[in-house]
């Protein structure tokens, strides 16, 4: 089916597949060993250390093709060296390096049998995904060109030919295309931008103006698709299937027309991408920027040809961390290689992450308009020059509270959980949240809670503050308890300052944050299986068995027959059966599924996650996860049947994990809410009982 991939021709010949896998699947990773982009390698570069210093600033945006990358890299390196930002980059890079190394170690454990096994899984999944391909829809992604800068130029036309940045010396939000020729780009500190382009003109931000023009563009989108999906002030997805059919015109024609209409309405240029799904439409809108469009026909061959050579970083949801892991561990630079390495991806990542990678490499993406989108949160944030002056910090907080309250009033929203986001002068990101007993909306109520959160952190020097309200009234029951901590959170969470991520629909007004280009700008918000948040904050990735398990569990409820494909049940030395049979009443083992066995040597009988036998530690953790889950369930039911063996093992394993990674020490939650017992409180509780 895919002539360019290693899968074709090899399927059905296991021996060949194994040879292929073992020789070339690992090749790229080994070849690149020691040449990862991380800071360590800076010293390897001798007198040209900047060559391996890759930050968001050196990552090209549209309009930066002709830029002298080495010059930009050198200046960015020289200007940041020794700064707090630089130190923070080192910290993040060390984390990524560690992640890459551990994944390599994992990969090396895979046996020929493992590869053969996962090759079959990957082939089957690829066939299923291919069968689900929907070419019936035509999506258009619209993206304004250098949006803030273009709006500023409207009011001051002489800026048109000049290099222009919107923002300040500490941070710029965007640059016009003239400035981009010098390597100046969004999320870059203004002082570095000025060094790159000494004639650069700075204009401060004016969000009222940007919102006004954004609303004008939305009026245009509305005419083409009343259910259009706006993902930021300047971007939207528009389903043009009906209008193309109704008028008997092509997507190309509609894109031309829509861009002209935007121009007439606003005086601003935009770019568009037209494709069979949203993921591809977004990639396409960037191709002929500025003031251009690119059309990808609704044709499987055309899609595959397009996607095969596409660099992975172009895909929404693949940011710096994911890109580096895929490149440095698996040698994956483009989607063709991603497809070729699908067995390894299936072996090393959770089901949903592997699925995401496979779908991407087949050029699949969202095609349906979600019917109902309830707002889950509303937030705003401000970047400013680092300060520890409390009066300034509280003043900023008050402004944020006021603006959040205004926005909530506009949508008649009342919320219960307020999250304060802080970025310290040393670029450490913290989020702190509290839930109020009543639903709040007024500035005073919001500020009251926000002040409590901030005071608990002071004294502190900060460069960014943000407030987010969630748990809105009338949200469904499932989302009522913000303090609910799942087992997955427990096993996956890093230190308490890790940035919190969510698949909620956000409305972040200010998005000046170099660290989060993977989160807040992951515009295809309906692709729910984005594998990494790429926040660059140390977090566990989806390799974590517990997370994989949860993902898989969701999946398994949709596909109950998954296990039926295998008819052989093998036991492994890591069976939980010892624990369950000795400590659990027989009545509780009515269902085979309660007993953890490794079906066909790979598949967990409880959640159906697949873990190779050679992954002994991961399997042990996985078993521990199920033990903890079961104990928690029983605690829910009010049962007192404490299983001493299970508990001891869980506690031991928790202790082991904490000893291995002290950063993972968890603070117990002080209060439980509703009937939910957070897992870490649970451990505290059970140890008290004993
Ligand atoms: N923005 C921001 N901080 C960032 C990136 C962008 O505040 N790190 C703001 C300024 C941009 C607007 O969001 O004008 C839209 O972002 P885009 O990524 O679409 O960038 P532009 O519209 O400026 O340029 P392009 O022509 O590449 O779309
Ligand atoms: Mg734009």
XYZ file of C-alpha atoms and ligand atoms in Angstrom, residues 61-62 143-149 172-175 177 180 185-187 207 232 234-235 286 289-290 510-514 521, ligand 1:
59
model
C 8.802 30.550 11.375
C 7.212 31.506 8.083
C -4.181 32.249 9.662
C -3.616 36.009 9.651
C -0.188 37.180 8.533
C 2.018 38.666 11.277
C -1.248 39.495 12.967
C -0.394 41.969 15.755
C 2.271 43.628 13.625
C 8.167 40.298 21.629
C 4.836 38.833 20.552
C 5.454 38.871 16.851
C 7.527 40.467 14.133
C 8.044 39.757 7.645
C 11.864 38.051 10.170
C 10.536 36.156 15.722
C 7.756 35.780 18.263
C 8.673 34.816 21.828
C -5.066 43.724 22.800
C -6.802 31.831 18.641
C -5.947 34.992 14.337
C -6.604 31.363 13.443
C 1.849 27.854 6.519
C 2.721 32.496 3.897
C 2.321 35.464 3.793
C -1.908 36.506 25.953
C 0.361 33.897 24.605
C 3.835 35.257 25.025
C 5.616 32.279 26.333
C 8.520 30.641 24.690
C -0.306 26.931 20.415
N 1.675 35.603 19.589
C 2.147 35.839 20.880
N 3.177 35.092 21.383
C 3.731 34.109 20.621
C 3.258 33.851 19.325
C 2.228 34.629 18.827
O 1.635 36.738 21.555
N 4.703 33.377 21.124
C 0.595 36.461 19.079
C 1.159 37.493 18.156
C 0.793 37.035 16.797
C -0.482 36.265 17.033
O -0.344 35.707 18.336
O 0.607 38.130 15.913
C -0.718 35.166 16.029
O 0.317 34.206 16.100
P 0.897 33.506 14.819
O 1.737 32.367 15.272
O -0.179 33.243 13.843
O 1.921 34.564 14.235
P 1.653 35.789 13.305
O 0.233 35.919 12.905
O 2.241 36.988 13.956
O 2.550 35.449 12.069
P 2.284 34.385 10.899
O 2.244 35.198 9.650
O 3.465 33.475 10.936
O 0.989 33.693 11.193
